[in-house]
Coordinates of C-alpha atoms in Angstrom, one line a residue:
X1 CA 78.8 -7.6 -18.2
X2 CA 78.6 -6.0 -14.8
X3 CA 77.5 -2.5 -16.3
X4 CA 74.8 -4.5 -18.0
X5 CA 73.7 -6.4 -15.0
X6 CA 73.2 -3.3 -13.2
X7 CA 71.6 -1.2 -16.1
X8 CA 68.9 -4.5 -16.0
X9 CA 68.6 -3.9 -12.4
X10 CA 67.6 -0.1 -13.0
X11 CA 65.4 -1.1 -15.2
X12 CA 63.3 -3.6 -13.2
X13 CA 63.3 -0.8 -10.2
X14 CA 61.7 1.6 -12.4
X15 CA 59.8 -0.5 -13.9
X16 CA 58.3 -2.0 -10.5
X17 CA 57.8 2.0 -9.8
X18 CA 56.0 3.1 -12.2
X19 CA 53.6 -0.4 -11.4
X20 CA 53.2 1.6 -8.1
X21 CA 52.7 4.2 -9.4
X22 CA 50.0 3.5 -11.7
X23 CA 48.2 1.6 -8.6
X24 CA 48.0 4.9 -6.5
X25 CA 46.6 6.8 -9.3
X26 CA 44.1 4.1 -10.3
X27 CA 43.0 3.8 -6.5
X28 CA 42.7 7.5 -6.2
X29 CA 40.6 7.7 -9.0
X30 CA 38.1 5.3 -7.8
X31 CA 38.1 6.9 -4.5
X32 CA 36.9 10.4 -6.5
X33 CA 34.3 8.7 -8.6
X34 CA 33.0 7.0 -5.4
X35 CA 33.0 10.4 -3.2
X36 CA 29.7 12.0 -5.2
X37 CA 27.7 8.1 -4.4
X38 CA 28.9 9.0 -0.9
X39 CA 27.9 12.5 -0.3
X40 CA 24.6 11.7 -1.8
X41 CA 23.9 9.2 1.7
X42 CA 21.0 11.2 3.6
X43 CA 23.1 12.3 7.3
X44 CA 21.4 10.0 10.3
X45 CA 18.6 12.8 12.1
X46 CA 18.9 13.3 16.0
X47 CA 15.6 12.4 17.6
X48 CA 13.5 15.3 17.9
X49 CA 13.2 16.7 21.7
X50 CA 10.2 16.0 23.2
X51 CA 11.0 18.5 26.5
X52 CA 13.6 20.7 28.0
X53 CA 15.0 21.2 31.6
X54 CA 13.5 23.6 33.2
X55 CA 15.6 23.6 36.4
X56 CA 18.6 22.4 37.4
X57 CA 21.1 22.5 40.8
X58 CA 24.3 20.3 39.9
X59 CA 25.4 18.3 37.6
X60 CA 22.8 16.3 34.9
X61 CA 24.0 14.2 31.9
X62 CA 22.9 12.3 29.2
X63 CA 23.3 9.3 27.8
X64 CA 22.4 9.8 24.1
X65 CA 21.1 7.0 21.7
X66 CA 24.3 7.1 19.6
X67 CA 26.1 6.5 23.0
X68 CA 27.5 10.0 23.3
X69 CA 27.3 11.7 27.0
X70 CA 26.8 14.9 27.3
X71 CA 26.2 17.9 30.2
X72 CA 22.8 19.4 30.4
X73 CA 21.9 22.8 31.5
X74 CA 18.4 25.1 32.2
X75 CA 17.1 25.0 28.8
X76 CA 18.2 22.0 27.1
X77 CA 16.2 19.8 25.3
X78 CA 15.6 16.0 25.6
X79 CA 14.5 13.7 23.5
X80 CA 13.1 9.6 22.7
X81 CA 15.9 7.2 24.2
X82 CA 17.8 9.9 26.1
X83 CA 19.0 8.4 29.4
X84 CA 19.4 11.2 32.5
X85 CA 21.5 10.6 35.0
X86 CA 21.7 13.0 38.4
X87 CA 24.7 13.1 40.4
X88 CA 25.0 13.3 44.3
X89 CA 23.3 16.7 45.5
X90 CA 21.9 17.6 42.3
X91 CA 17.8 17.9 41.4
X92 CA 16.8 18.5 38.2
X93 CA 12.9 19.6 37.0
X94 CA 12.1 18.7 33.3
X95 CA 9.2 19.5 31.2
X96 CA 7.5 18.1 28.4
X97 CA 5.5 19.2 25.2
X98 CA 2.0 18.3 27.3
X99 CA 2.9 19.9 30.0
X100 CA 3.9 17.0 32.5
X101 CA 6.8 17.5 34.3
X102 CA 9.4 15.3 36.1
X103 CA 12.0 16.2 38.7
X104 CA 14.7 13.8 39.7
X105 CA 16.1 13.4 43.2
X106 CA 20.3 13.0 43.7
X107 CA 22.0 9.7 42.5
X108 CA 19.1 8.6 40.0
X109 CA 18.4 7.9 36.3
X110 CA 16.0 8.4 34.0
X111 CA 15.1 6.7 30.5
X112 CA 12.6 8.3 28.3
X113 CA 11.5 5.1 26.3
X114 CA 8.5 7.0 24.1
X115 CA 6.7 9.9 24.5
X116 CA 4.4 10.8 21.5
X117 CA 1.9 13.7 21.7
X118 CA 0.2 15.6 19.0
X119 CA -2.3 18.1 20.3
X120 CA -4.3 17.4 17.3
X121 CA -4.0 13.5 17.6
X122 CA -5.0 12.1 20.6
X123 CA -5.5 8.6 19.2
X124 CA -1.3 8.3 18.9
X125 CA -0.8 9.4 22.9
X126 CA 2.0 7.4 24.6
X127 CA 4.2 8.2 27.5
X128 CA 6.6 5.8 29.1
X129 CA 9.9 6.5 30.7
X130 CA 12.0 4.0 33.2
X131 CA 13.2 4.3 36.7
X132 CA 16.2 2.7 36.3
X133 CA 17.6 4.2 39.9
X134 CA 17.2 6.7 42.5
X135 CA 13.9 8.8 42.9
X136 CA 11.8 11.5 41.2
X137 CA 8.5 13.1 41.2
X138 CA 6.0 13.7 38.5
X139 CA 2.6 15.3 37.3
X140 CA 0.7 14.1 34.3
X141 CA 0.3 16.8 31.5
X142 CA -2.6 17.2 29.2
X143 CA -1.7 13.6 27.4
X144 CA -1.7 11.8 30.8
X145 CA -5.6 13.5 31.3
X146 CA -7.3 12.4 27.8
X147 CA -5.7 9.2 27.9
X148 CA -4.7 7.6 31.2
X149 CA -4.0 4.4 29.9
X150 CA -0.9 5.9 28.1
X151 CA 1.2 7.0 30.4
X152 CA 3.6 4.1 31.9
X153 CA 6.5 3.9 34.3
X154 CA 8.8 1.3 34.7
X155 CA 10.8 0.4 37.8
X156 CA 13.6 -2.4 38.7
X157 CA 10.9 -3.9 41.1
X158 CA 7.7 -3.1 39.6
X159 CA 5.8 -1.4 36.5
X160 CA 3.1 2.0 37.3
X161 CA -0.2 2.9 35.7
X162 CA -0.8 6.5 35.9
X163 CA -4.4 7.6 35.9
X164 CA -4.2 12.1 35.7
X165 CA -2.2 11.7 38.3
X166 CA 0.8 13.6 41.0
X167 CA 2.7 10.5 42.3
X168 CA 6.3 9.9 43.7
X169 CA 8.6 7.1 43.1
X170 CA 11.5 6.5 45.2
X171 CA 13.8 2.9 44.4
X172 CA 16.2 1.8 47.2
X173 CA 18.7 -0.4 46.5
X174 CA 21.4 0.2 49.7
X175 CA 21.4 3.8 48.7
X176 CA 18.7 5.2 50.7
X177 CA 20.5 5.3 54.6
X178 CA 20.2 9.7 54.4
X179 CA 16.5 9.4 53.8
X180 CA 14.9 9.4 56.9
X181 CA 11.6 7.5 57.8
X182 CA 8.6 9.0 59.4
X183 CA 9.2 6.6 62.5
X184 CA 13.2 7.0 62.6
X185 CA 15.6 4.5 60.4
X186 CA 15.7 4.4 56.7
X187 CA 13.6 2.7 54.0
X188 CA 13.9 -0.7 53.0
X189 CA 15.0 -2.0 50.3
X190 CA 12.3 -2.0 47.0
X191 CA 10.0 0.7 45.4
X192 CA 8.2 3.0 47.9
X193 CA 5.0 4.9 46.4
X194 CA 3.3 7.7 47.3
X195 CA 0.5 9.3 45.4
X196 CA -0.9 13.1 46.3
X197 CA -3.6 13.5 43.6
X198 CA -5.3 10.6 41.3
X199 CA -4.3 7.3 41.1
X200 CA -1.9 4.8 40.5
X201 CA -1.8 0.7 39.5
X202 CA 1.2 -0.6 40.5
X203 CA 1.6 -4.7 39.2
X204 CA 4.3 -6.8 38.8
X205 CA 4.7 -10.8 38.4
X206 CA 3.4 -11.6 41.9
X207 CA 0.2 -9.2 41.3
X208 CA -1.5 -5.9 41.4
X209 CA -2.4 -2.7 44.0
X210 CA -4.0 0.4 43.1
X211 CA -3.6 3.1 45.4
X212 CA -4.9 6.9 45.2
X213 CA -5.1 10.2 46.7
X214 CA -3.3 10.1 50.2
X215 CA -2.1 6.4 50.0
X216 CA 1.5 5.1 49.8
X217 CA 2.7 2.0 48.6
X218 CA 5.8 -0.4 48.4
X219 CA 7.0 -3.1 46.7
X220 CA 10.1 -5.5 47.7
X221 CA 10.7 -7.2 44.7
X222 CA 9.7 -8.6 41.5
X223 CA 8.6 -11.9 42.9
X224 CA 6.2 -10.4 46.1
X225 CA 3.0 -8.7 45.4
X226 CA 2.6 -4.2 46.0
X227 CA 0.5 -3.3 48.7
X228 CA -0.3 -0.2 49.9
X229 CA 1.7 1.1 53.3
X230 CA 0.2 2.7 56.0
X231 CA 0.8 6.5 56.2
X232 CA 2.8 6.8 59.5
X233 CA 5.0 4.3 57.2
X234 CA 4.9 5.8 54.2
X235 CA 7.6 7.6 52.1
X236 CA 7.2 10.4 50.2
X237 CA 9.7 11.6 47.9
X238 CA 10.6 15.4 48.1
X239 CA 12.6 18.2 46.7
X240 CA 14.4 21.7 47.6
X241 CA 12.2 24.5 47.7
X242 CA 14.5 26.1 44.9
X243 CA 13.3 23.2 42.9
X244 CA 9.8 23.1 43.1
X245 CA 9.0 26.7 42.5
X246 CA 7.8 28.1 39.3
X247 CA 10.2 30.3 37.1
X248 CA 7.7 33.0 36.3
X249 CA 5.4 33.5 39.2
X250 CA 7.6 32.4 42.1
X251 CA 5.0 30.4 44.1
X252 CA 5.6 27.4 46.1
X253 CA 4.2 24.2 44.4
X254 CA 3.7 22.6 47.9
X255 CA 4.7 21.7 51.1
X256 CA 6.5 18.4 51.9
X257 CA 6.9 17.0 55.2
X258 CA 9.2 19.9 56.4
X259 CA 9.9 23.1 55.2
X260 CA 13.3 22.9 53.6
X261 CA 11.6 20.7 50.6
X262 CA 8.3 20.4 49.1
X263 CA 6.4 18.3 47.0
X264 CA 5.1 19.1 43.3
X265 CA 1.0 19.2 43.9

């Protein structure tokens, strides 16, 4: 009786085996039928660049759609949704398929929210990027000249209209104290503008100020109205020499208030 007991025993083990058995083979056999349904899934597209940096001193990242950061370097291209972020000491100078250029100062960030340009389709122009911190400097390209109403900037504080324009944009938010200000201190809190060529339209909740060639703006917050700054109290955001020069030709792109940085023209 015990010989049979256990000889029943063996018999239930294998049999329970060969029930596992037969599981695994049947799962891995749906698993290959459903590999070829898999394969055939069209691979998500990286958005197509829309510029490249053109210089760079320090460390620049980005904070890709997908939520990958990378490093950029001279040369690397940026595209929709791509989030730049500038560490202490470092200026970078980016380009884009118009010809408009950006360069962000130290300790700031950059989203490009759309930029659409076909130089054969003028009618589907659109340019907008956020300020999210920090400071940077820009001239309009060819889509910013044959259609001024599509080219946007927004900012914690306030949102810009640029008109064919050369502007600055400089955000303070307790991180400003090293700037200095024409008069001695350092510039309050809020948006300061500063515009060298065309125009900007600077509006927010509380209301609206347009300010061109020469002027200089501010705005505290969201909830007080722009207005434009006299120049004695204006800021005017600036970059290293190294910066603001051209690859090819070498030439200064202008002078800023002193001669260790200039500003783009």
């Amino acid at each position: 009786m015990k010989c049979l007991a256990q000889h029943r025993e063996s018999n239930a083990g294998e049999i329970r085996l060969g029930v596992i058995a037969f599981r695994a083979l049947a799962f891995a056999l749906a698993a290959m039928v459903a590999m070829p349904a898999l394969a055939q899934q069209p691979a998500a597209t990286a958005p197509a660049n829309v510029g490249s940096i053109t210089h760079l001193s320090g460390t620049l990242t980005v904070r890709k759609t997908d939520g990958s950061l990378r490093f950029l370097s001279v040369k690397s291209g940026v595209a929709e949704g791509d989030t730049l972020q500038t560490v202490q000491g470092t200026y970078a100078r980016l380009r884009f398929d118009d010809g408009a250029e950006v360069v962000l100062r130290p300790d700031s960030q950059m989203k490009i929210e759309e930029f659409k340009f076909d130089q054969e389709k003028p009618e589907a122009d659109n340019m907008f990027f956020s300020l999210l911190k920090g400071g940077l400097r820009s001239v309009t390209g060819l889509l910013g000249r044959r259609n001024r109403d599509r080219v946007k900037v927004s900012a914690p504080s306030a949102t810009i209209g640029i008109r064919g324009t050369h502007f600055g944009l400089l955000f303070c938010d307790n991180n400003c104290g090293a700037i200095p200000m024409p008069g001695g201190g350092a510039p309050a809190n809020g948006l300061h503008v500063d515009v060298v060529d065309g125009s900007v339209s600077i509006s927010n909740n509380a209301g609206q100020q347009v300010l061109n060639a020469g002027q200089f703006g501010y705005v505290a917050n969201q909830t007080t109205a722009p207005s434009a700054v006299p120049p004695q109290q204006g800021i005017q955001v600036t970059m290293p020499l190294a910066i603001s020069r051209n690859a090819g030709a070498g030439g200064s792109l202008g002078k800023g208030r002193n001669d260790a940085e200039c500003a783009i023209p």
